[in-house]
Amino acid sequence: MALAAACVTIAVAMFISSHIVHGQSAPTVYNPYPPGILPADLNSEIARVQREIKGIESHYLAAWHALPPPNLQGNPPTLQDSGYAAVRILGGLLNYDLNISPFKNIACSSCHMPYAGFSGPIPSVNLTMIAYPGTVHFRAGKRTAQRYTYSSRFPVLEYNSTQAAFFGGNFWDARSTGYKLQSADAEQAQHPPVDTQEMGFPDTACIAFRLSTAEYLPLFETVWGDSFDIAWPSDTATICATPGGAATFGGSATPIQLSAGDRTKANNIYDHWGQSISFLESSDDVSPFTSKFDAYLAGKYTLTADEKAGYNLFRGKANCNSCHLDGRSTAPSPTAPSARDTGTAASTAPVFTCFGYANLGLPKNPRDAFYYQTTPDSFGFTANPAGFTYTDFGLGTFLRSGFGAAPNPNSAWRQFAASSDGQMQTSTARDVALAPPQCPTTEAPGPYFQKEFFHNGYIKSLKQLVHFYNTRDKYRMAVESGECPAGTVERVTCWPAAEVPQNQDMTIGDLGLTDTEENQIVAFLQTLSDGFTKPYPFVGTYTGACMTGGTAATQGNSTLIPASVLRQLAKQQ
């Protein structure tokens, strides 16, 4: 295993030596990682995704040019006939623009491509380093690239005092509350451009600066009427070509020195950036309700025997729809084993989430690249001084306005931080199984597209996901990942200790499902993939390779590295 890890490091170094960032000279590569963390094909895969992004961007450019002339009518003025299309197309152009990052090499879509259900598009990253590299190679975040299908349906974050729980918001930790724009999804789009580990601009005004020279600027002005008449200081281009966190900025979030009036203009443009992308995400380009299950609700598809059995388990014995709401009651349930649901679905467009938060008790994933960014990069920035001792408390950290989260805009929520430690957003189950047509499943032996699941990517297949819900407490052991005892198999008969043991959701963990029942639930989850009643937009843009072999139960186990070994290797870096 150690020899294989060393080979990976050598291969990455060979790729790095010839890599030049699109648009300008590359900075010194940041590689503080133990052998085996970075995948050997990382640079070539980043280049592949960039090519795919440019192809989709060209589609939106053509769609913009095909729009009829703007026709403002009424009061308040409305873009008659073409308003919806104009905002959707603008959102697409913004989402697939590689120029919206200091080194012009990362777009929003770099971590969220259609063929992956708008989650991570690089199988080897999903298998190894977990978080995606940002504009600085190779800074990386701390969590998986969360799917943003149906994310526009999540409401503004609120605390329900009767339920004693939080609902709404965006991101795994709820830090996009939506309090200002009254849209958690639009606010979510405002975080990655200035996240040091992602697109990495040092100032939100860099969005306005880059858009001021974008080919599609006229469309932005048509839709929003924003003024780009801003007196940019002479050093703006240099500032916007320098990643956030650089020591030269002295911690300032506004290094571009603008007048109050010009700062207001730039802020308005930034708000409209977020709202445009949110509109795209609400449209049929991202969230179209075109799955087998939608056809089933409409009486246009009959579930197979396994799909129907899986659905009955999903809303019964497995208790899935207590959190991933499908518009039906949970019956029979663990608390009411004799109950029956004989009614029809209450919603013809269920989003399969309660919009809430839970601590599922996932093990710490030692492969997460964030743990090893303990030294300064060439810009003097250190992402994670705490190293492997960092614990991801999720919602609890956000409520404290803690490290790696965002400021909590409501002081009344601070009191709930401790009881929220470890909680992460209950994502929609829709499109969890979506994969490229040539790799039509997420499950080994395939051909399959390797995804990663939950906030820390510990789970590598839907079979493992269901098995974790089913057996977490039955096979829980006081060990770290990669160190399950002899005679057990990690992710099969051994679940390492929870990263955050307090506040665990105890409605799961020992469901008593058989192996066949687990597989039937997977079959049902696959009915939630969009693209059945009509083709899913851009799902065929994947140009990478499929994976084959192995079993879904042990998928990814060949890449396990003991946590203790990784800690020791990190000390040697």
mmCIF file of C-alpha atoms in Angstrom, residues 419-544:
data_model
loop_
_atom_site.group_PDB
_atom_site.id
_atom_site.type_symbol
_atom_site.label_atom_id
_atom_site.label_comp_id
_atom_site.label_asym_id
_atom_site.label_seq_id
_atom_site.Cartn_x
_atom_site.Cartn_y
_atom_site.Cartn_z
ATOM 1 C CA SER A 419 -27.132 20.587 20.499
ATOM 2 C CA SER A 420 -26.467 21.059 16.773
ATOM 3 C CA ASP A 421 -22.874 19.792 16.768
ATOM 4 C CA GLY A 422 -22.309 17.239 14.042
ATOM 5 C CA GLN A 423 -25.536 18.005 12.230
ATOM 6 C CA MET A 424 -25.432 18.315 8.435
ATOM 7 C CA GLN A 425 -28.124 19.184 5.930
ATOM 8 C CA THR A 426 -30.582 16.508 4.848
ATOM 9 C CA SER A 427 -29.981 16.671 1.105
ATOM 10 C CA THR A 428 -32.627 15.809 -1.427
ATOM 11 C CA ALA A 429 -32.523 12.160 -2.458
ATOM 12 C CA ARG A 430 -33.328 13.222 -6.001
ATOM 13 C CA ASP A 431 -30.521 12.599 -8.506
ATOM 14 C CA VAL A 432 -28.390 10.874 -5.890
ATOM 15 C CA ALA A 433 -27.941 8.058 -8.437
ATOM 16 C CA LEU A 434 -27.660 10.189 -11.584
ATOM 17 C CA ALA A 435 -24.660 9.249 -13.719
ATOM 18 C CA PRO A 436 -23.454 9.678 -17.332
ATOM 19 C CA PRO A 437 -25.210 7.498 -19.936
ATOM 20 C CA GLN A 438 -22.052 5.520 -20.752
ATOM 21 C CA CYS A 439 -21.483 4.821 -17.027
ATOM 22 C CA PRO A 440 -25.165 4.389 -16.149
ATOM 23 C CA THR A 441 -24.824 3.551 -12.466
ATOM 24 C CA THR A 442 -22.946 4.568 -9.335
ATOM 25 C CA GLU A 443 -22.589 0.937 -8.308
ATOM 26 C CA ALA A 444 -19.820 -1.600 -8.938
ATOM 27 C CA PRO A 445 -19.199 -3.783 -10.884
ATOM 28 C CA GLY A 446 -20.481 -1.303 -13.449
ATOM 29 C CA PRO A 447 -19.504 0.146 -15.807
ATOM 30 C CA TYR A 448 -20.046 2.810 -13.156
ATOM 31 C CA PHE A 449 -19.345 6.447 -12.372
ATOM 32 C CA GLN A 450 -17.612 6.801 -9.014
ATOM 33 C CA LYS A 451 -19.418 9.241 -6.755
ATOM 34 C CA GLU A 452 -18.974 10.079 -3.080
ATOM 35 C CA PHE A 453 -21.776 10.463 -0.572
ATOM 36 C CA PHE A 454 -22.514 12.467 2.571
ATOM 37 C CA HIS A 455 -20.588 15.560 3.627
ATOM 38 C CA ASN A 456 -17.184 13.901 4.020
ATOM 39 C CA GLY A 457 -17.312 11.422 1.148
ATOM 40 C CA TYR A 458 -16.755 8.426 3.408
ATOM 41 C CA ILE A 459 -19.437 6.400 1.611
ATOM 42 C CA LYS A 460 -18.620 5.343 -1.977
ATOM 43 C CA SER A 461 -21.799 3.650 -3.235
ATOM 44 C CA LEU A 462 -25.534 3.722 -2.647
ATOM 45 C CA LYS A 463 -25.320 0.134 -1.413
ATOM 46 C CA GLN A 464 -22.899 1.297 1.283
ATOM 47 C CA LEU A 465 -25.136 4.283 2.049
ATOM 48 C CA VAL A 466 -28.174 2.107 2.706
ATOM 49 C CA HIS A 467 -26.043 -0.455 4.572
ATOM 50 C CA PHE A 468 -24.717 2.310 6.837
ATOM 51 C CA TYR A 469 -28.226 3.437 7.738
ATOM 52 C CA ASN A 470 -29.138 -0.207 8.328
ATOM 53 C CA THR A 471 -26.152 -1.441 10.361
ATOM 54 C CA ARG A 472 -24.309 1.562 11.798
ATOM 55 C CA ASP A 473 -24.975 0.566 15.400
ATOM 56 C CA LYS A 474 -24.760 -3.188 14.796
ATOM 57 C CA TYR A 475 -21.182 -2.993 13.497
ATOM 58 C CA ARG A 476 -19.877 0.150 15.215
ATOM 59 C CA MET A 477 -16.317 -0.251 16.500
ATOM 60 C CA ALA A 478 -13.960 2.013 18.466
ATOM 61 C CA VAL A 479 -11.418 2.262 15.653
ATOM 62 C CA GLU A 480 -10.422 4.753 12.989
ATOM 63 C CA SER A 481 -10.908 4.328 9.250
ATOM 64 C CA GLY A 482 -8.482 1.858 7.739
ATOM 65 C CA GLU A 483 -7.968 0.092 11.058
ATOM 66 C CA CYS A 484 -10.904 -2.303 11.373
ATOM 67 C CA PRO A 485 -9.895 -5.516 13.164
ATOM 68 C CA ALA A 486 -8.982 -8.728 11.396
ATOM 69 C CA GLY A 487 -11.989 -10.750 10.392
ATOM 70 C CA THR A 488 -14.088 -7.669 9.648
ATOM 71 C CA VAL A 489 -14.508 -5.642 6.466
ATOM 72 C CA GLU A 490 -14.751 -1.875 6.664
ATOM 73 C CA ARG A 491 -18.071 -0.539 5.386
ATOM 74 C CA VAL A 492 -19.494 -4.081 5.534
ATOM 75 C CA THR A 493 -19.036 -5.529 9.036
ATOM 76 C CA CYS A 494 -17.132 -2.649 10.627
ATOM 77 C CA TRP A 495 -18.080 1.009 10.953
ATOM 78 C CA PRO A 496 -15.324 3.112 12.549
ATOM 79 C CA ALA A 497 -16.134 5.485 15.408
ATOM 80 C CA ALA A 498 -18.247 8.553 14.747
ATOM 81 C CA GLU A 499 -16.347 11.803 14.171
ATOM 82 C CA VAL A 500 -18.936 13.614 16.311
ATOM 83 C CA PRO A 501 -20.446 11.095 18.765
ATOM 84 C CA GLN A 502 -22.878 13.497 20.458
ATOM 85 C CA ASN A 503 -26.307 14.364 19.054
ATOM 86 C CA GLN A 504 -26.474 11.303 16.794
ATOM 87 C CA ASP A 505 -29.739 10.535 15.022
ATOM 88 C CA MET A 506 -30.899 7.333 16.703
ATOM 89 C CA THR A 507 -33.812 6.674 14.342
ATOM 90 C CA ILE A 508 -31.290 4.840 12.160
ATOM 91 C CA GLY A 509 -28.460 2.395 12.826
ATOM 92 C CA ASP A 510 -30.143 -0.986 13.272
ATOM 93 C CA LEU A 511 -33.073 -1.227 10.865
ATOM 94 C CA GLY A 512 -33.070 -4.995 10.416
ATOM 95 C CA LEU A 513 -33.029 -4.867 6.618
ATOM 96 C CA THR A 514 -31.886 -7.911 4.688
ATOM 97 C CA ASP A 515 -29.265 -7.711 1.951
ATOM 98 C CA THR A 516 -32.024 -8.036 -0.657
ATOM 99 C CA GLU A 517 -34.018 -5.247 0.969
ATOM 100 C CA GLU A 518 -30.973 -2.966 0.920
ATOM 101 C CA ASN A 519 -30.596 -3.629 -2.807
ATOM 102 C CA GLN A 520 -34.277 -2.908 -3.392
ATOM 103 C CA ILE A 521 -33.946 0.497 -1.723
ATOM 104 C CA VAL A 522 -31.002 1.227 -4.036
ATOM 105 C CA ALA A 523 -33.227 0.263 -6.967
ATOM 106 C CA PHE A 524 -35.831 2.739 -5.765
ATOM 107 C CA LEU A 525 -33.271 5.537 -5.303
ATOM 108 C CA GLN A 526 -32.307 5.028 -8.928
ATOM 109 C CA THR A 527 -35.872 5.911 -9.963
ATOM 110 C CA LEU A 528 -35.248 9.447 -8.643
ATOM 111 C CA SER A 529 -32.725 10.285 -11.391
ATOM 112 C CA ASP A 530 -33.959 12.935 -13.797
ATOM 113 C CA GLY A 531 -33.942 12.279 -17.529
ATOM 114 C CA PHE A 532 -36.606 9.567 -17.899
ATOM 115 C CA THR A 533 -39.539 11.515 -19.367
ATOM 116 C CA LYS A 534 -37.221 13.775 -21.372
ATOM 117 C CA PRO A 535 -33.415 13.911 -21.747
ATOM 118 C CA TYR A 536 -31.579 15.585 -18.895
ATOM 119 C CA PRO A 537 -29.706 18.634 -20.272
ATOM 120 C CA PHE A 538 -25.967 18.099 -20.838
ATOM 121 C CA VAL A 539 -25.938 14.673 -19.166
ATOM 122 C CA GLY A 540 -23.997 13.376 -22.181
ATOM 123 C CA THR A 541 -21.094 15.800 -21.866
ATOM 124 C CA TYR A 542 -18.919 13.436 -19.811
ATOM 125 C CA THR A 543 -15.767 12.510 -21.747
ATOM 126 C CA GLY A 544 -13.961 10.605 -19.013
#
